[in-house]
Structures are given as C-alpha cells and as structure tokens.
Amino acid sequence: MTESENKFLVFSVGEDLYASPLLSIREVLEYQIPKPMPNMVHYFTGVINVRGAIVGVIDLRTKFGHEAKNWPRTPFLLCDTARGAIATIVDSVDRVQTFTEEQIERHPPVATKIEQNYLIGVAKSSHELITLVDMEKLLNEQEYKKVSGE
Amino acid sequence: MKMNKISLKGRMMVLVGIMLLAQGLLIGVAVQKSSSLLTTLNNVTGQQMPSERILAHIDMLHDTVRSIVLGSYFSDVTNDRASLVDFQKELVKTDALFQDDFKKMEVLEISAVTKQKMKVVNGWINDYLASGKLIVDNLVVGQPKKANAEYATFTNHFKKLEKDLEIFEEEVNKDTRIVGDQGKDIVVYLVVTSSVGFVFSIFFSLFIFNWTRKSFEGILGKISNTAQLISKSTISVMRESTKVKDSAVEQSAAIQESVSALSEMSSMISQTGQNVRISIDTALTANEKSADGKKIMEHLSHAMSSIQKANTSLQDISKVIDNIVNKTTVINDIVFKTQLLSFNASIEAARAGTHGRGFAVVAEEVGNLAELSGAAAKEIEQLLVESQRRVRDTLEVIQDRVGDGYKVSQNAHQVFEEISINIEQINGQIKSIGEATQQQEVGVQQANTAMKQMDESSQSNTEAALVAQSTAEQLKKDCNTLYKVFDELMLLVNGHQLKKINSRSSNATAYSSGSLENSNHLDSSGEDDSELQGLVRNIASKQNEWGSDDLNADLNHAGGVDRSHFKKVV
C-alpha cells in the first residue's frame, strides 16, 4: 500500500467523523442548490452541474440516518465510482489525515448505521474513532440503478 | 252622700235647731198643759175647795141640827125650859148658817150637776130643818106628842138628807178627782214626752255624731292619703334634690374642668395660630422649593434628552459593529474557500504521486493557514458578537433608564406641579385655618364666659338643691306632725280609734299581703267600712314606709288579734 493510499479525507456527518480514501475523491465542491428530481429515493436530493457534467447528489446525512439540514458552507465531495462521478453532501470537511495500517481496524465487531459493503473499517485516531467509508461502493447496484435511472 | 256636703257648722246648727225645736215643742206643750192644770187648780182652789169646805160645814151643821133636836128631847125630859129655848134659838141660827152656806155655794162656779144636787140637798135640808124646828117648837110649847110624831119624819128626812148629801159629796169629789186626773195626765204626758224627747235626742245626736264622724273619717282618710302622697313626694323630692345637689356638684366640677380645659384649649388655639403662621411660612418655602424642584426636573429632562442623543451615537456604533461582523463572514467565506482549495490541492497532490509530495506539503500548509485564519476570524466574530451584545445591552439599559428617567422626570415635574398646586391649596387652607382659629379663639372666650356663668348658676343650683333638701326634710317633719295631728284627730273623733286602727291595720297588712280570705271578708264588711279600710291601709303603708319601730311593734302586737275580734270592733 502506498503512502497516498493511506491518506484519508476526514469529514463529519452529524456528530460523527468519517473518512474516505483521498484518491477516491476527485474534488471538494462548494455548496450549490441541487436541482431536485422527481420520484427519487429520499437521500437523492437532485442533480448539479459540475463544469458541464450533470452529477447526482446523495445526502449522506439522510443516508446515514441523520437529520437533513442545509447551510451555505456545506461542502460537496465529488467522488469517482465505477459507474461515474457522484456528489455527496457532508456537514463539513475536516482535514486530510494519514492512517497507518495498525491504526485501521478492518472488521470492527460493531453494528453501525452503515452497510457493511462500503464500510472499510474504523480508524483509531489519537482520541477518537473515525469510520472509514468507501465512496466508490457507496451505492450498491440496485441503488445505483435507482439513482442513475438505468 | 249629699249629707256629707253639709258643713260641720251646718250640721251642728241643724242638730241644735232640731233639738231646740223639740225642746220648744216640749216646753210649749208642757206650758199649755200646765196652764190648763193651773186653771183647773185655780178652779179647785177657788171653787172646789170652798165647796168642799161648805159641804163639810153643811155636813157638820146637819149633825148639829140633829144634836139640837136630840138635846131638845133631853131638855124636855129634864124639863129644862131654858135650854129648850136656847135650842130653838140655836136651830134658827143654824138655819141662818145653812142659808149662808147655800148662798156661798150659789156664788161658786160649780158644775150644773153639782148645783142641781146642791139644790136637792138644799131642799132636803130645808125640809129637815122644818121638821127639826117643828119638833123643837112642839117641845117648847110642851106638846111632846106632836114632837114625837114629827120625829119619824125628821129621821126620815135626816136619812134622805144623808143619802143626798153623800151623792152631792160624791159629785163634788168627782170634780176634785177630775182635777187630780188632769194633774196625773200632765205628769204622765210630761214623763212620756220627756222620755221620747230624750231618746230621740240621743238617737238623733248619735246619728249626727256618726254622720259627722264618718265624714271626718273620710276626710281624715283623704288627709292621710294626701299626707302619704306628700310623704312620698317629699321622699322623692329629697332624693331628687339630693341627686340635683350631687349632679350640681358634679356639674360644678365638670364646669371647673371644662373651664380649665377651655383655657388649655385657648392656649392650644393660640399655639395653633402661631403654628399656622409658621405653616404659612413653611408652605411658602415649600412652594419655592417645589418651583426649584420643577426647574431641576426641567434640567433633568434636558439632560435625559442629551443622553438619548448619546444613545443614538451608540446605536451607530452598533451598526458599525454589524458591518464589521458582515465583513468577517466574508473572511470566513474566504477561509472556507481556501480550505476547500487546500483540500483539492491535497487531492491533486496525492494523484500526482511522488511528484506531488512537495505540493501536498504546500497544500497542507495552505490548509493550516486557512484553518488559522478561520480560527482568528471566528475569534474576531466572537469578540464582535460579544461587543455587539454588550453595546445592545448597554443601549437597551440606557434606553430603558433614559426612558424611565424621562418618565420619572416627567412624573416628578407633574408631581412638583401638583405639589405646588397642593401647597397653594394648603396655603389657602392654612389661611382659613388661621381665620377659623381666630374665630375659635373668640368662641372659646365666649364659651369661657358662658362657663363662668354656668359655674355661678351651678353653684346657685347647688344652694337651691340644698335649700330644697332642707325644705323636703322640713316637709317630712311636717308630714310626721301631720300624722300626729291625724292620730290626735282620730283620737278626738273616735276616742278609741288608735286601738281600732291598730287592730285593723293588722288585717289591712294581711290584706295588702294578698290574703284572699281577708279581702273577701273586707269586701263583705260593707261600704261604710271601705273608707276606713282605705284609711287603715294608708296608715299601714305609711307605717311600713316610715318604718316606725314603735308602730310596727304595736302592729305586730295587734297582729295577734284575730279576725273575729276585728269583726267585733267593726
């Protein structure tokens, strides 16, 4: 595993801290009002225009079971998935942090709100635990179909 | 009770008049009877007595005739002629005496029957004398035979004469007896009329006496009642006068107190007057002070207005702070965007792999700077917010205070205004109080004068009450005297009245103590008694009231007397 692979972007959703591998994220975007789309799942808030490309927006707060609330400085994380780019709404972007392999617990024996397929593990920071989320596997096939309309 | 209306004098006059009338009648009848008796007596002495005497003389004479005849017979027998002639002469003399007597008898005023009888007797005497003369003459002549023959006639005449003489005597005696009967009648009449008059006088006197006595008792009862009433009145007068005296004394004391109170009041009023003057001064001062206060309040209002203005400047500061806060948001935006940029730079550096290592460091540094700027901006914001809050608080406080102050100063202004008005009113009132005080002073002086007069009158009241009391005491004594007089009068009227009253009074006491039997008895004792009972009751009550121990003792003693005794006395 390279050094880059060990770098994570730490962000917060609600009270909880999450982190995703830095390379899985293409860009951090400023907030813009998503254009809502009809008949979508509740965490799919709409679509945005990112430099000419239309990207779907998923509200991680809703998806992770938190209350939805928007504020002007809510950042969007533009992620690359196998099926293309997707924007996720988080509460704040905190920092870029490097976790060693010792710090990462890959199979935590805990039940979380997050489905196991996109859960990488739990990183033990100095004084907090950070949930590591794989943004590429954020949506399963079925969900992705619903979102992309394929 | 019409009789009661007649005065005592009238009654006595009536009594005396009736007695005098009775006496006069008695005397008149007696005089009449006596005069008739006297006439009869005159008759007896003037007519009957001589006729009796003449009758006796005649009686004697006819015996003399008989003795002459018998003497003549004796002389004839003895042949004494001289004596015979003497007898003859004597017989003639006797005849003359007879005739003389009859003549005397003729003159007397005797009854016709007697006169007739006398004439019969006269006739018989004449016959008798004639036969006697014949006998004597015959004897003188010496013819005894003729004389003897005549003797039988003589004796016959004598007998007849005796008989008629007796009848005549009877007739004369009858006249005399009539006189005696008349005298007896007069005596009987006098005795009877005197007795009747005596009894009538006694009864009439008793009747008048009883009548008068009852009247007296009635009047005495009334007197007793009146005396009792006077006693009561006297007692009440005494009581009242004592009360009046006491109350007059109290009044006097009260008046004295009032006078002293009035003088105190007067001094208080003058003190009040002084206080009023001081109050007026004080009120004036207060008015001035209130005017000063008003001015001060006006100043305060002005000061408040300037504070208000200063507050407006403070509000401007607040606005400035707001602007600064807005600017900090811009800074924050910049910080945010810088952070985003640093993240993106990090991502790009990571993608660049080993080539992007230095860039990654730069990106990290930029991120750090951005974080620092953000923190600084946050601090600034916090400080500004704090400043703003404080400025707002201060503003609010000042605004509130100024508003309050303004209100307070306005109120104070108004209050001072009102105080000023009130002080002026007070001033007016104090002035009127001053006037009133002056009037009061005058009034109190008048009251003082009145009090002095009252004091004098109260003293005179006390004296009058004392006089009334002594008068009442005198009256009480007089009443007692009246009772004594009453007793004396009762004694005078009835003699044994006191005893009677005592015995009665016991019953009366019993009556007054509500004995039904006694009351029945008293009711049955009649109308006459009721006056006395009233009297007795009065006396009893009087005794009870005056509490005379002696009388009570008597009463108790008399209490032993039972009703039968009482009845007896009644």
XYZ file of C-alpha atoms in Angstrom:
720
model
C 0.000 0.000 0.000
C 1.350 3.354 -0.988
C 1.513 6.459 1.085
C -1.217 8.007 -0.994
C -3.459 5.097 -0.380
C -3.138 5.636 3.335
C -4.245 9.264 3.067
C -7.849 9.845 4.043
C -10.070 12.889 3.839
C -11.757 13.262 7.216
C -15.275 14.753 7.174
C -18.184 14.961 9.523
C -21.783 13.922 9.100
C -23.874 14.969 12.053
C -21.814 14.381 15.179
C -19.848 11.569 13.726
C -16.471 11.712 11.962
C -15.992 9.762 8.795
C -13.070 9.377 6.454
C -12.740 8.235 2.883
C -9.547 7.397 0.926
C -8.195 10.583 -0.538
C -7.845 9.123 -4.018
C -11.479 8.056 -4.156
C -12.441 11.721 -4.037
C -11.973 13.742 -7.143
C -12.754 17.165 -5.803
C -14.290 19.112 -2.911
C -17.012 21.386 -4.184
C -18.679 24.431 -2.838
C -22.303 24.125 -1.992
C -24.799 24.704 -4.713
C -28.511 24.113 -4.652
C -29.220 20.724 -6.230
C -31.962 20.546 -8.811
C -34.464 18.153 -7.385
C -35.530 15.188 -9.486
C -38.956 13.578 -9.184
C -39.603 10.057 -7.837
C -36.194 9.528 -6.307
C -35.152 7.760 -3.096
C -35.165 10.081 -0.122
C -31.366 10.547 0.117
C -31.087 11.501 -3.546
C -31.592 15.235 -3.424
C -31.177 16.067 -7.061
C -28.515 16.867 -9.650
C -25.820 19.552 -10.010
C -23.768 20.903 -12.815
C -20.052 20.384 -12.343
C -18.261 22.167 -15.122
C -20.720 20.979 -17.718
C -21.253 17.473 -16.394
C -24.515 16.580 -14.580
C -23.814 14.775 -11.356
C -26.320 13.212 -8.976
C -26.260 14.308 -5.342
C -26.639 11.965 -2.400
C -27.233 13.385 1.050
C -25.027 11.280 3.308
C -26.700 12.754 6.340
C -30.053 11.323 5.302
C -28.450 8.116 4.096
C -26.521 7.668 7.345
C -29.704 8.259 9.311
C -29.089 11.849 10.411
C -31.423 14.765 10.132
C -31.148 16.725 6.883
C -30.164 20.376 7.207
C -28.552 22.653 4.698
C -26.328 25.575 5.304
C -24.353 27.746 2.866
C -20.986 26.261 3.589
C -21.954 22.667 3.307
C -19.303 21.112 1.105
C -19.928 18.527 -1.613
C -17.499 15.670 -2.133
C -17.280 14.719 -5.764
C -16.427 11.045 -5.812
C -15.375 8.687 -8.635
C -17.241 5.436 -8.731
C -17.248 2.579 -11.176
C -20.368 3.964 -12.647
C -19.117 7.551 -12.875
C -18.963 10.624 -10.626
C -21.373 11.227 -7.758
C -21.646 14.163 -5.357
C -22.225 13.546 -1.654
C -23.356 16.140 0.850
C -21.447 16.145 4.134
C -21.591 18.576 7.055
C -18.010 19.678 6.918
C -14.675 18.663 5.572
C -12.234 18.486 8.423
C -8.734 17.564 7.317
C -6.528 15.241 5.332
C -5.084 12.558 7.600
C -2.784 9.618 7.079
C -3.643 6.398 8.940
C -1.120 3.578 9.314
C -2.328 0.040 8.797
C -2.110 -0.529 12.573
C -4.489 2.309 13.115
C -7.142 0.757 10.901
C -9.400 -1.961 12.259
C -10.837 -3.548 9.100
C -13.575 -5.659 10.644
C -14.959 -3.994 13.671
C -17.402 -6.191 15.610
C -19.953 -3.497 15.804
C -23.258 -2.862 14.170
C -23.285 0.506 12.522
C -25.751 2.520 10.554
C -23.583 1.914 7.530
C -23.980 -1.117 5.396
C -21.027 -3.444 5.508
C -20.328 -3.336 1.782
C -18.989 0.205 1.810
C -17.520 0.098 5.315
C -13.769 -0.148 5.173
C -13.231 -0.201 8.898
C -12.651 2.002 11.898
C -9.558 4.132 12.260
C -8.273 4.867 15.729
C -7.127 8.434 15.844
C -5.429 9.937 18.870
C -8.606 10.486 20.818
C -11.452 9.494 18.544
C -12.676 6.716 16.343
C -13.279 7.540 12.672
C -15.466 5.417 10.429
C -13.746 4.669 7.128
C -16.182 4.702 4.248
C -15.512 3.508 0.650
C -17.180 6.121 -1.504
C -16.848 4.001 -4.662
C -19.049 1.303 -3.135
C -21.366 3.762 -1.505
C -24.310 2.746 -3.595
C -24.997 -0.889 -4.375
C -26.191 -1.956 -7.758
C -29.850 -1.596 -7.036
C -29.426 1.786 -5.512
C -27.256 2.963 -8.269
C -29.948 1.942 -10.732
C -32.455 3.952 -8.867
C -30.150 6.980 -8.767
C -28.890 6.898 -12.277
C -32.165 5.775 -13.748
C -30.529 2.933 -15.699
C -123.544 61.250 100.291
C -125.321 64.553 99.880
C -125.292 64.790 103.614
C -121.550 64.907 103.611
C -121.661 68.130 101.661
C -123.254 69.916 104.592
C -120.694 71.685 106.694
C -119.969 70.778 110.279
C -121.323 74.152 111.388
C -124.449 73.482 109.388
C -124.753 70.061 110.908
C -124.336 71.443 114.404
C -126.848 74.183 113.601
C -129.274 71.573 112.316
C -128.657 69.408 115.373
C -129.079 72.321 117.763
C -132.040 73.646 115.772
C -133.827 70.338 115.791
C -133.067 69.869 119.470
C -134.252 73.393 120.210
C -137.381 72.792 118.163
C -138.042 69.578 120.043
C -137.367 71.342 123.314
C -139.605 74.220 122.273
C -142.368 71.877 121.271
C -141.964 70.015 124.525
C -141.926 73.205 126.527
C -144.899 74.628 124.624
C -146.963 71.553 125.200
C -145.874 71.449 128.828
C -146.734 75.148 129.294
C -150.087 74.627 127.686
C -150.755 71.617 129.824
C -149.507 73.422 132.920
C -151.705 76.436 132.220
C -154.726 74.206 131.875
C -153.655 72.464 135.066
C -153.229 75.818 136.687
C -156.722 76.825 135.564
C -158.031 73.601 136.943
C -156.043 74.140 140.110
C -157.444 77.659 140.301
C -160.812 76.171 139.916
C -160.054 73.682 142.594
C -158.681 76.274 144.991
C -161.252 78.974 144.085
C -164.328 76.820 143.623
C -163.902 73.262 144.710
C -162.142 73.913 147.961
C -164.826 76.350 149.215
C -167.497 73.952 148.013
C -165.763 71.154 149.933
C -165.433 73.369 152.923
C -169.091 74.408 152.642
C -170.028 70.807 152.144
C -168.186 69.874 155.311
C -169.815 72.756 157.091
C -173.201 71.599 155.872
C -172.375 68.072 156.938
C -171.420 69.361 160.355
C -174.480 71.627 160.528
C -176.915 68.886 159.792
C -175.333 66.828 162.570
C -175.660 69.955 164.767
C -179.360 70.114 163.913
C -179.704 66.511 164.885
C -177.870 67.093 168.130
C -180.037 70.162 168.821
C -183.129 68.047 168.289
C -181.769 65.283 170.486
C -180.610 67.916 173.047
C -184.131 69.402 172.992
C -185.541 65.946 173.728
C -183.106 65.608 176.609
C -184.037 69.091 177.929
C -187.678 68.232 177.581
C -187.166 65.096 179.578
C -185.192 67.023 182.180
C -187.744 69.773 181.783
C -185.122 72.374 181.256
C -187.121 75.038 179.526
C -184.326 77.493 179.308
C -182.220 75.045 177.356
C -185.143 74.313 175.074
C -185.463 77.944 174.171
C -181.740 78.078 173.610
C -182.001 75.080 171.327
C -184.820 76.770 169.486
C -182.706 79.875 169.022
C -179.707 77.832 168.030
C -181.755 75.984 165.443
C -182.738 79.316 163.909
C -179.080 80.285 163.883
C -178.187 77.042 162.253
C -180.823 77.638 159.644
C -179.267 81.030 159.009
C -175.862 79.349 158.726
C -177.336 76.853 156.291
C -178.779 79.578 154.155
C -175.498 81.401 154.290
C -173.640 78.310 153.123
C -176.031 77.733 150.271
C -175.723 81.347 149.289
C -171.965 80.922 149.215
C -172.415 77.754 147.232
C -174.624 79.622 144.735
C -171.819 82.045 144.067
C -169.265 79.311 143.346
C -168.699 78.245 139.740
C -169.510 74.637 140.066
C -170.897 72.221 137.598
C -174.612 72.261 136.783
C -174.992 68.702 138.014
C -173.421 69.632 141.342
C -175.648 72.688 141.545
C -178.688 70.558 140.859
C -177.579 68.099 143.511
C -176.947 71.012 145.800
C -180.481 72.290 145.222
C -181.830 68.823 146.039
C -179.704 68.786 149.204
C -180.878 72.336 149.940
C -184.445 71.243 149.593
C -183.839 68.264 151.893
C -182.087 70.451 154.411
C -184.990 72.888 154.361
C -187.383 70.000 154.951
C -185.092 68.581 157.596
C -184.754 71.927 159.295
C -188.521 72.477 159.094
C -189.240 69.115 160.747
C -186.486 69.797 163.368
C -187.978 73.229 164.050
C -191.365 71.669 164.363
C -190.055 69.151 166.885
C -188.282 71.771 168.960
C -191.227 74.210 168.713
C -193.604 71.459 169.831
C -191.308 70.599 172.728
C -191.045 74.243 173.680
C -194.780 74.545 173.520
C -194.993 71.460 175.617
C -196.541 69.109 173.215
C -194.117 66.180 173.115
C -196.628 64.002 171.317
C -196.682 66.173 168.283
C -192.943 66.360 168.534
C -192.657 62.600 168.671
C -194.927 62.255 165.650
C -192.760 64.677 163.811
C -189.574 62.853 164.878
C -190.247 59.992 162.493
C -190.459 62.486 159.613
C -187.335 64.167 160.899
C -185.435 60.880 160.972
C -186.758 60.071 157.545
C -185.603 63.479 156.301
C -182.309 63.013 158.025
C -181.750 59.727 156.272
C -182.714 61.125 152.922
C -180.540 64.150 153.557
C -177.674 61.882 154.453
C -178.135 59.992 151.258
C -178.367 63.034 149.005
C -175.559 64.669 150.851
C -173.439 61.682 150.052
C -174.474 61.938 146.429
C -173.647 65.643 146.479
C -170.367 64.946 148.175
C -169.713 62.351 145.592
C -170.398 64.906 142.864
C -168.093 67.477 144.431
C -165.393 64.881 144.938
C -165.823 63.842 141.355
C -164.912 67.342 140.238
C -161.903 67.279 142.509
C -160.884 63.879 141.157
C -161.109 65.241 137.643
C -158.562 67.860 138.624
C -156.337 65.204 140.124
C -156.654 63.066 136.995
C -155.787 66.055 134.917
C -152.643 66.605 137.009
C -151.785 62.922 136.650
C -152.277 63.107 132.922
C -149.967 66.058 132.739
C -147.349 64.259 134.766
C -147.619 61.156 132.572
C -147.555 63.278 129.470
C -144.533 65.173 130.668
C -142.739 61.973 131.587
C -143.579 60.333 128.264
C -142.743 63.317 126.103
C -139.560 63.949 128.071
C -138.541 60.337 127.659
C -139.394 60.340 123.963
C -137.576 63.626 123.520
C -134.587 62.298 125.437
C -134.437 59.104 123.423
C -134.984 60.981 120.170
C -132.278 63.465 121.127
C -129.880 60.647 121.944
C -130.609 58.846 118.686
C -130.534 61.972 116.618
C -127.345 63.108 118.298
C -125.844 59.686 117.726
C -126.967 59.815 114.121
C -125.495 63.292 113.617
C -122.385 62.265 115.506
C -121.961 59.124 113.445
C -122.633 61.015 110.269
C -120.067 63.645 111.215
C -117.656 61.006 112.411
C -117.859 59.169 109.090
C -117.403 62.389 107.231
C -114.464 63.156 109.479
C -113.031 59.730 108.900
C -113.472 60.106 105.163
C -111.781 63.477 105.251
C -109.119 62.137 107.571
C -108.568 59.240 105.192
C -108.163 61.722 102.405
C -105.836 63.739 104.607
C -103.918 60.582 105.371
C -103.767 59.759 101.667
C -102.632 63.235 100.904
C -100.126 63.119 103.736
C -98.883 59.803 102.416
C -98.618 61.248 98.947
C -96.856 64.257 100.387
C -94.537 61.881 102.251
C -93.788 60.034 99.049
C -93.394 63.260 97.190
C -91.199 64.525 99.972
C -89.048 61.441 99.805
C -88.811 61.696 96.065
C -88.161 65.434 96.403
C -85.441 64.646 98.925
C -83.989 62.024 96.677
C -84.274 64.244 93.652
C -82.900 67.229 95.482
C -80.011 65.076 96.712
C -79.490 63.952 93.148
C -79.792 67.531 91.949
C -77.305 68.565 94.588
C -74.929 65.755 93.646
C -75.358 66.415 89.981
C -74.956 70.138 90.603
C -71.745 69.413 92.455
C -70.645 67.114 89.637
C -71.724 69.744 87.176
C -69.749 72.313 89.058
C -66.700 70.054 88.995
C -67.281 69.319 85.326
C -67.637 73.029 84.642
C -64.412 73.691 86.510
C -62.742 71.003 84.421
C -64.362 72.456 81.337
C -63.099 75.892 82.259
C -59.570 74.594 82.700
C -59.944 72.560 79.507
C -61.186 75.668 77.763
C -58.255 77.693 78.970
C -55.973 74.885 77.768
C -57.896 74.870 74.531
C -57.478 78.623 74.281
C -53.737 78.340 74.751
C -53.699 75.446 72.282
C -55.612 77.578 69.806
C -53.208 80.449 70.171
C -50.416 77.877 69.776
C -52.251 76.657 66.691
C -52.407 80.246 65.457
C -48.643 80.533 65.815
C -48.231 77.160 64.159
C -50.485 78.323 61.352
C -48.293 81.363 60.791
C -45.226 79.109 60.840
C -47.027 76.739 58.498
C -47.780 79.575 56.104
C -44.088 80.450 56.059
C -43.209 76.801 55.628
C -45.752 76.450 52.854
C -44.279 79.451 51.094
C -40.817 77.950 51.442
C -42.133 74.638 50.208
C -43.705 76.371 47.245
C -40.380 77.983 46.401
C -38.612 74.660 46.837
C -41.151 72.966 44.630
C -40.561 75.622 41.976
C -36.815 74.925 42.308
C -37.546 71.231 42.022
C -39.553 71.887 38.906
C -36.640 73.745 37.418
C -34.265 70.953 38.402
C -36.581 68.484 36.804
C -36.632 70.516 33.641
C -32.811 70.406 33.688
C -33.014 66.675 34.248
C -35.318 66.363 31.251
C -32.830 68.240 29.165
C -30.029 66.005 30.416
C -32.146 63.000 29.549
C -32.628 64.278 26.045
C -28.888 64.677 25.614
C -28.352 61.157 26.949
C -30.887 59.998 24.377
C -28.848 61.669 21.726
C -25.688 59.968 23.022
C -27.558 56.711 22.850
C -28.246 57.297 19.163
C -24.483 57.543 18.629
C -24.118 54.279 20.492
C -26.653 52.739 18.122
C -24.486 53.928 15.265
C -21.572 52.109 16.842
C -23.713 49.001 16.957
C -24.379 49.360 13.270
C -20.648 49.739 12.613
C -20.031 46.563 14.562
C -22.695 44.839 12.492
C -20.862 45.896 9.357
C -17.616 44.523 10.743
C -19.396 41.248 11.537
C -20.598 41.143 7.942
C -17.031 41.657 6.805
C -15.846 38.762 8.958
C -18.332 36.482 7.177
C -16.578 37.484 4.008
C -13.310 36.493 5.664
C -14.909 33.255 6.726
C -16.051 32.634 3.199
C -12.524 33.228 2.028
C -11.211 30.903 4.702
C -13.710 28.250 3.684
C -12.891 28.547 0.071
C -9.150 28.490 0.871
C -9.687 25.332 2.878
C -11.560 23.785 0.007
C -8.733 24.824 -2.230
C -6.166 23.271 0.091
C -8.182 20.004 0.188
C -8.403 19.965 -3.583
C -4.705 20.719 -3.766
C -4.044 17.836 -1.401
C -6.180 15.564 -3.585
C -4.336 16.713 -6.681
C -1.004 16.244 -4.950
C -1.994 12.746 -3.953
C -2.951 11.954 -7.529
C 0.395 13.286 -8.664
C 2.012 10.656 -6.515
C 5.590 11.146 -5.582
C 5.768 14.262 -7.754
C 3.158 15.912 -5.869
C 4.740 15.436 -2.484
C 6.040 18.995 -2.129
C 2.793 20.314 -3.373
C 0.987 18.273 -0.865
C 3.019 19.922 1.873
C 2.188 23.336 0.413
C -1.435 22.389 0.240
C -1.314 21.232 3.804
C 0.305 24.485 4.872
C -2.306 26.484 2.997
C -4.926 24.421 4.717
C -3.325 25.100 8.066
C -3.174 28.822 7.339
C -6.767 28.761 6.256
C -7.651 26.987 9.490
C -5.736 29.581 11.496
C -7.429 32.404 9.571
C -10.740 30.711 10.196
C -9.988 30.405 13.883
C -8.874 34.043 14.023
C -11.925 35.071 12.080
C -14.064 33.044 14.465
C -12.455 34.708 17.451
C -12.919 38.120 15.891
C -16.502 37.244 15.186
C -16.998 36.067 18.686
C -15.462 39.246 20.072
C -17.564 41.322 17.759
C -20.664 39.427 18.693
C -19.761 39.927 22.332
C -19.166 43.661 21.724
C -22.388 43.905 19.822
C -24.257 42.146 22.606
C -22.736 44.409 25.190
C -23.403 47.510 23.141
C -27.003 46.329 22.644
C -27.364 45.570 26.312
C -25.907 48.950 27.220
C -28.136 50.534 24.631
C -31.171 48.804 25.988
C -30.219 49.617 29.539
C -29.534 53.233 28.674
C -32.704 53.413 26.638
C -34.691 51.879 29.462
C -33.026 54.045 32.046
C -33.397 57.128 29.944
C -36.997 56.271 29.246
C -37.551 55.612 32.927
C -35.662 58.737 33.818
C -37.641 60.683 31.307
C -40.874 59.283 32.645
C -39.716 59.796 36.205
C -38.621 63.329 35.470
C -41.903 63.944 33.682
C -43.786 62.452 36.632
C -41.631 64.397 39.034
C -42.339 67.501 37.064
C -46.031 66.795 37.183
C -45.814 65.862 40.860
C -43.948 69.071 41.581
C -46.616 70.916 39.687
C -49.271 69.158 41.737
C -47.251 69.729 44.896
C -47.138 73.383 44.000
C -50.884 73.448 43.481
C -51.411 71.469 46.688
C -49.125 73.780 48.570
C -51.112 76.706 47.303
C -54.297 74.943 48.391
C -52.670 74.123 51.721
C -51.671 77.722 51.969
C -55.277 78.758 51.411
C -56.484 76.156 53.866
C -53.910 77.213 56.423
C -55.071 80.785 55.982
C -58.668 79.663 56.503
C -57.465 77.609 59.482
C -55.898 80.790 60.793
C -59.154 82.644 60.375
C -61.034 79.737 61.906
C -58.559 79.710 64.769
C -59.162 83.375 65.375
C -62.907 82.734 65.345
C -62.311 79.767 67.620
C -60.398 81.960 69.979
C -63.319 84.353 70.117
C -65.700 81.375 70.511
C -63.606 79.901 73.286
C -63.563 83.220 75.068
C -67.346 83.359 74.767
C -67.551 79.749 75.942
C -65.330 80.668 78.855
C -67.677 83.482 79.821
C -70.636 81.136 79.412
C -68.837 78.561 81.530
C -68.285 81.108 84.264
C -71.984 81.959 84.174
C -72.774 78.269 84.199
C -70.481 77.812 87.152
C -72.307 80.559 89.014
C -75.692 79.102 88.102
C -74.498 75.642 89.084
C -73.392 76.995 92.446
C -76.776 78.622 92.886
C -78.272 75.282 91.764
C -76.332 73.540 94.491
C -77.570 76.069 97.016
C -81.123 75.704 95.706
C -80.798 71.923 95.884
C -79.584 72.209 99.475
C -82.475 74.509 100.272
C -84.831 72.058 98.544
C -83.343 69.218 100.549
C -83.757 71.052 103.860
C -87.256 72.083 102.778
C -88.009 68.457 101.966
C -86.689 67.425 105.360
C -88.846 70.087 106.976
C -91.713 68.792 104.849
C -91.023 65.291 106.101
C -91.110 66.557 109.676
C -94.292 68.439 108.861
C -95.696 65.234 107.447
C -94.880 63.425 110.652
C -96.538 66.248 112.527
C -99.474 65.852 110.175
C -99.639 62.176 111.027
C -99.565 63.024 114.717
C -102.296 65.581 114.158
C -104.149 62.954 112.214
C -103.809 60.490 115.079
C -104.894 63.132 117.526
C -107.842 63.960 115.323
C -108.731 60.295 115.091
C -108.464 60.067 118.844
C -110.580 63.167 119.157
C -113.153 61.854 116.722
C -113.394 58.267 117.905
C -111.579 58.158 121.203
C -110.618 54.551 120.760
C -109.654 54.979 117.132
C -105.985 54.229 117.580
C -106.636 50.808 119.014
C -109.172 50.165 116.345
C -106.740 51.202 113.651
C -104.065 49.006 115.082
C -106.300 46.000 115.160
C -107.499 46.882 111.722
C -104.106 47.636 110.354
C -103.041 44.079 111.038
C -105.859 42.948 108.848
C -105.053 45.607 106.378
C -101.473 44.394 106.292
C -102.736 40.900 105.785
C -104.966 42.246 103.091
C -102.156 44.045 101.421
C -100.077 40.882 101.590
C -102.714 39.311 99.393
C -104.857 37.139 101.668
C -107.901 36.281 99.624
C -109.980 35.386 102.635
C -109.276 38.704 104.235
C -110.082 40.537 101.107
C -113.367 38.676 100.857
C -114.092 39.461 104.423
C -113.219 43.077 103.912
C -115.388 43.204 100.847
C -118.272 41.769 102.777
C -117.859 44.250 105.607
C -119.704 46.817 103.575
C -119.411 50.196 102.022
C -119.084 52.026 105.300
C -116.018 50.082 106.129
C -114.237 50.581 102.853
C -113.338 54.153 103.673
C -111.929 53.064 106.969
C -110.095 50.241 105.293
C -108.587 52.620 102.842
C -107.569 54.737 105.768
C -106.177 51.784 107.587
C -104.298 50.628 104.549
C -102.859 54.029 104.142
C -101.793 54.101 107.714
C -100.346 50.629 107.434
C -98.463 51.536 104.333
C -97.361 54.741 105.957
C -96.068 52.758 108.881
C -94.321 50.396 106.547
C -92.794 53.242 104.677
C -91.647 55.276 107.584
C -90.621 52.156 109.387
C -91.736 53.469 112.742
C -90.459 50.802 115.110
C -92.931 51.596 117.845
C -95.832 51.483 115.467
C -94.533 48.296 113.933
C -94.253 46.791 117.379
C -97.821 47.807 118.035
C -98.734 46.419 114.718
C -97.059 43.122 115.474
C -98.789 43.019 118.785
C -102.049 43.823 117.128
C -101.268 41.182 114.525
C -102.168 38.610 117.127
C -105.737 39.878 117.196
C -107.796 37.566 115.082
C -110.466 38.429 112.631
C -113.342 37.753 114.961
C -112.015 40.459 117.189
C -111.733 42.654 114.171
C -115.310 41.919 113.320
C -116.330 42.766 116.817
C -114.591 46.058 116.553
C -116.196 46.729 113.220
